[in-house]
CSV table of C-alpha atoms in Angstrom, one decimal:
chain,number,residue,atom,x,y,z
A,195,UNK,CA,-33.2,145.2,188.4
A,196,UNK,CA,-32.2,146.6,185.0
A,197,UNK,CA,-28.8,148.3,185.0
A,198,UNK,CA,-27.4,150.9,182.6
A,199,UNK,CA,-23.9,152.0,183.2
A,200,UNK,CA,-21.3,154.2,181.6
A,201,UNK,CA,-18.2,153.8,183.7
A,202,UNK,CA,-16.5,156.8,182.1
A,203,UNK,CA,-18.6,159.2,180.2
A,204,UNK,CA,-16.1,161.6,178.8
A,205,UNK,CA,-13.3,159.2,177.9
A,206,UNK,CA,-11.7,161.8,175.6
A,207,UNK,CA,-12.0,164.4,178.3
A,208,UNK,CA,-10.1,162.1,180.7
A,209,UNK,CA,-7.5,161.2,178.1
A,210,UNK,CA,-6.8,164.9,177.5
A,211,UNK,CA,-6.7,165.7,181.2
A,212,UNK,CA,-9.8,167.9,181.0
A,213,UNK,CA,-12.5,168.2,183.6
A,214,UNK,CA,-16.1,167.0,183.6
A,215,UNK,CA,-15.9,163.3,182.9
A,216,UNK,CA,-18.2,161.3,185.1
A,217,UNK,CA,-19.1,157.8,186.0
A,218,UNK,CA,-22.8,157.1,185.8
A,219,UNK,CA,-25.2,154.2,186.6
A,220,UNK,CA,-29.0,153.9,186.5
A,221,UNK,CA,-31.1,151.2,188.1
A,222,UNK,CA,-34.7,150.4,187.5
A,223,UNK,CA,-37.2,147.7,188.3
A,224,UNK,CA,-36.6,144.7,186.1
A,225,UNK,CA,-38.1,145.0,182.6
A,226,UNK,CA,-38.8,148.7,182.8
A,227,UNK,CA,-35.6,150.2,181.3
A,228,UNK,CA,-35.3,150.6,177.6
A,229,UNK,CA,-32.6,148.3,176.1
A,230,UNK,CA,-31.2,150.0,172.9
A,231,UNK,CA,-29.9,146.8,171.3
A,232,UNK,CA,-28.0,147.8,168.1
A,233,UNK,CA,-29.0,151.4,168.4
A,234,UNK,CA,-25.7,153.3,169.0
A,235,UNK,CA,-27.2,156.8,168.6
A,236,UNK,CA,-30.4,158.6,169.4
A,237,UNK,CA,-31.8,162.0,168.7
A,238,UNK,CA,-32.7,163.6,172.1
A,239,UNK,CA,-34.4,166.6,173.6
A,240,UNK,CA,-34.4,167.1,177.4
A,241,UNK,CA,-35.6,169.7,179.8
A,242,UNK,CA,-36.8,170.3,183.3
A,243,UNK,CA,-40.2,169.9,184.8
A,244,UNK,CA,-41.4,173.4,184.1
A,245,UNK,CA,-41.1,172.8,180.3
A,246,UNK,CA,-41.8,169.1,180.2
A,247,UNK,CA,-45.1,169.6,178.4
A,248,UNK,CA,-43.6,172.1,176.0
A,249,UNK,CA,-41.1,169.9,174.2
A,250,UNK,CA,-41.8,167.7,171.2
A,251,UNK,CA,-39.1,165.8,169.4
A,252,UNK,CA,-41.3,165.9,166.2
A,253,UNK,CA,-41.4,169.7,166.3
A,254,UNK,CA,-38.8,172.0,164.8
A,255,UNK,CA,-36.0,173.4,167.0
A,256,UNK,CA,-37.6,176.8,166.6
A,257,UNK,CA,-41.0,175.5,167.8
A,258,UNK,CA,-39.3,173.8,170.8
A,259,UNK,CA,-37.4,177.0,171.7
A,260,UNK,CA,-40.6,179.1,171.6
A,261,UNK,CA,-42.6,176.5,173.6
A,262,UNK,CA,-39.9,176.3,176.3
A,263,UNK,CA,-39.5,180.0,176.4
A,264,UNK,CA,-43.3,180.4,177.0
A,265,UNK,CA,-43.3,177.6,179.6
A,266,UNK,CA,-40.5,179.2,181.5
A,267,UNK,CA,-41.7,182.8,181.2
A,268,UNK,CA,-38.7,183.8,179.1
A,269,UNK,CA,-38.1,185.1,175.6
A,270,UNK,CA,-36.4,182.8,173.1
A,271,UNK,CA,-33.2,184.8,173.4
A,272,UNK,CA,-33.1,183.8,177.1
A,273,UNK,CA,-33.4,180.0,176.4
A,274,UNK,CA,-30.1,178.2,176.6
A,275,UNK,CA,-29.6,175.0,174.6
A,276,UNK,CA,-26.7,172.6,175.0
A,277,UNK,CA,-25.7,170.7,171.8
A,278,UNK,CA,-22.8,168.4,171.1
A,279,UNK,CA,-20.4,170.0,168.8
A,280,UNK,CA,-20.6,167.7,165.8
A,281,UNK,CA,-20.9,168.3,162.1
A,282,UNK,CA,-24.2,166.4,162.1
A,283,UNK,CA,-25.6,169.3,164.2
A,284,UNK,CA,-24.7,172.2,161.9
A,285,UNK,CA,-28.3,172.7,160.7
A,286,UNK,CA,-29.7,172.3,164.2
A,287,UNK,CA,-27.2,174.9,165.6
A,288,UNK,CA,-28.0,177.3,162.8
A,289,UNK,CA,-31.8,177.0,163.4
A,290,UNK,CA,-31.4,177.4,167.2
A,291,UNK,CA,-29.4,180.5,166.7
A,292,UNK,CA,-31.9,181.8,164.1
A,293,UNK,CA,-34.7,181.2,166.6
A,294,UNK,CA,-32.7,183.4,169.0
A,295,UNK,CA,-31.6,180.8,171.5
A,296,UNK,CA,-28.3,180.8,173.2
A,297,UNK,CA,-26.3,177.7,172.1
A,298,UNK,CA,-23.7,176.2,174.3
A,299,UNK,CA,-21.5,173.7,172.4
A,300,UNK,CA,-19.9,170.8,174.2
A,301,UNK,CA,-17.2,168.5,172.9
A,302,UNK,CA,-18.1,165.3,174.8
A,303,UNK,CA,-20.6,163.8,177.2
A,304,UNK,CA,-24.3,164.5,177.1
A,305,UNK,CA,-25.5,162.8,180.4
A,306,UNK,CA,-24.4,165.7,182.7
A,307,UNK,CA,-25.8,168.4,180.4
A,308,UNK,CA,-29.1,166.5,180.0
A,309,UNK,CA,-29.4,166.4,183.8
A,310,UNK,CA,-28.4,170.1,184.0
A,311,UNK,CA,-31.3,170.9,181.6
A,312,UNK,CA,-33.7,168.9,183.8
A,313,UNK,CA,-32.3,170.5,187.0
A,314,UNK,CA,-33.0,174.0,185.9
A,315,UNK,CA,-31.5,177.1,187.6
A,316,UNK,CA,-28.3,175.7,188.8
A,317,UNK,CA,-26.5,175.5,185.4
A,318,UNK,CA,-28.6,178.0,183.5
A,319,UNK,CA,-29.4,175.3,180.9
A,320,UNK,CA,-33.0,175.0,179.6
A,321,UNK,CA,-32.6,172.3,176.9
A,322,UNK,CA,-30.4,169.6,175.6
A,323,UNK,CA,-30.9,168.8,171.9
A,324,UNK,CA,-29.3,166.7,169.3
A,325,UNK,CA,-27.9,163.2,168.5
A,326,UNK,CA,-25.8,161.5,171.1
A,327,UNK,CA,-25.3,158.0,172.5
A,328,UNK,CA,-28.3,155.8,173.1
A,329,UNK,CA,-27.0,154.3,176.3
A,330,UNK,CA,-26.2,157.8,177.6
A,331,UNK,CA,-29.8,158.7,176.7
A,332,UNK,CA,-31.2,155.9,178.7
A,333,UNK,CA,-29.0,156.8,181.8
A,334,UNK,CA,-29.9,160.5,181.4
A,335,UNK,CA,-33.6,159.6,181.1
A,336,UNK,CA,-33.5,157.8,184.4
A,337,UNK,CA,-32.0,160.8,186.2
A,338,UNK,CA,-34.3,163.2,184.5
A,339,UNK,CA,-37.3,161.1,185.6
A,340,UNK,CA,-36.2,161.5,189.2
A,341,UNK,CA,-36.1,165.3,188.7
A,342,UNK,CA,-39.5,165.4,187.2
A,343,UNK,CA,-38.2,166.6,183.8
A,344,UNK,CA,-38.6,165.1,180.4
A,345,UNK,CA,-36.4,163.4,177.8
A,346,UNK,CA,-37.7,162.4,174.4
A,347,UNK,CA,-35.6,160.3,172.2
A,348,UNK,CA,-35.7,158.7,168.8
A,349,UNK,CA,-33.3,156.1,167.6
A,350,UNK,CA,-30.9,157.5,165.0
A,351,UNK,CA,-29.4,154.8,162.7
A,352,UNK,CA,-26.2,155.8,161.0
A,353,UNK,CA,-26.9,153.9,157.8
A,354,UNK,CA,-29.3,151.6,156.1
A,355,UNK,CA,-27.7,148.5,157.5
A,356,UNK,CA,-28.1,149.7,161.1
A,357,UNK,CA,-31.6,150.8,160.3
A,358,UNK,CA,-32.4,147.3,159.1
A,359,UNK,CA,-30.9,145.8,162.3
A,360,UNK,CA,-33.2,147.9,164.4
A,361,UNK,CA,-36.2,147.0,162.3
A,362,UNK,CA,-35.3,143.3,162.5
A,363,UNK,CA,-35.0,143.7,166.3
A,364,UNK,CA,-38.5,145.1,166.4
A,365,UNK,CA,-37.7,148.8,166.8
A,366,UNK,CA,-39.3,151.5,164.7
A,367,UNK,CA,-36.5,154.0,164.1
A,368,UNK,CA,-39.1,156.7,163.2
A,369,UNK,CA,-40.9,156.5,166.6
């Protein structure tokens, strides 16, 4: 089998004595799980089965909010999006708010919120969007697949050197 593991997603949460850190593992048939290589980060969008056909990582945040709202029979103001609270997400957060979406910011750990978005009603989360860890994206994708939801990701190199490493390893960072 292929194995992806994050023995402690939310290390800072644990170090600060805060809740919501989790240990996660994903298993898949040998050769079927994406191996991120040098890719530390990826841009992600995740949702549940009802909106799986409505998301598109190449679309704008506004288009995704509108598509998900339509798929779920909601208005954009009723769509809740979880985003990691990072400076790199300032423009994303601003556009999501401009589109009318409810934005819940989290400090750490995007596996559980991605799964919550795929699970639907329990957590009142419709989407996860933004750049987070690639290994966490792989683990979240495995769980989301089991739930019938969707996760789309695109590698997000931090600099030209990392971009070149990905290209040299055979990855297309724009795909």
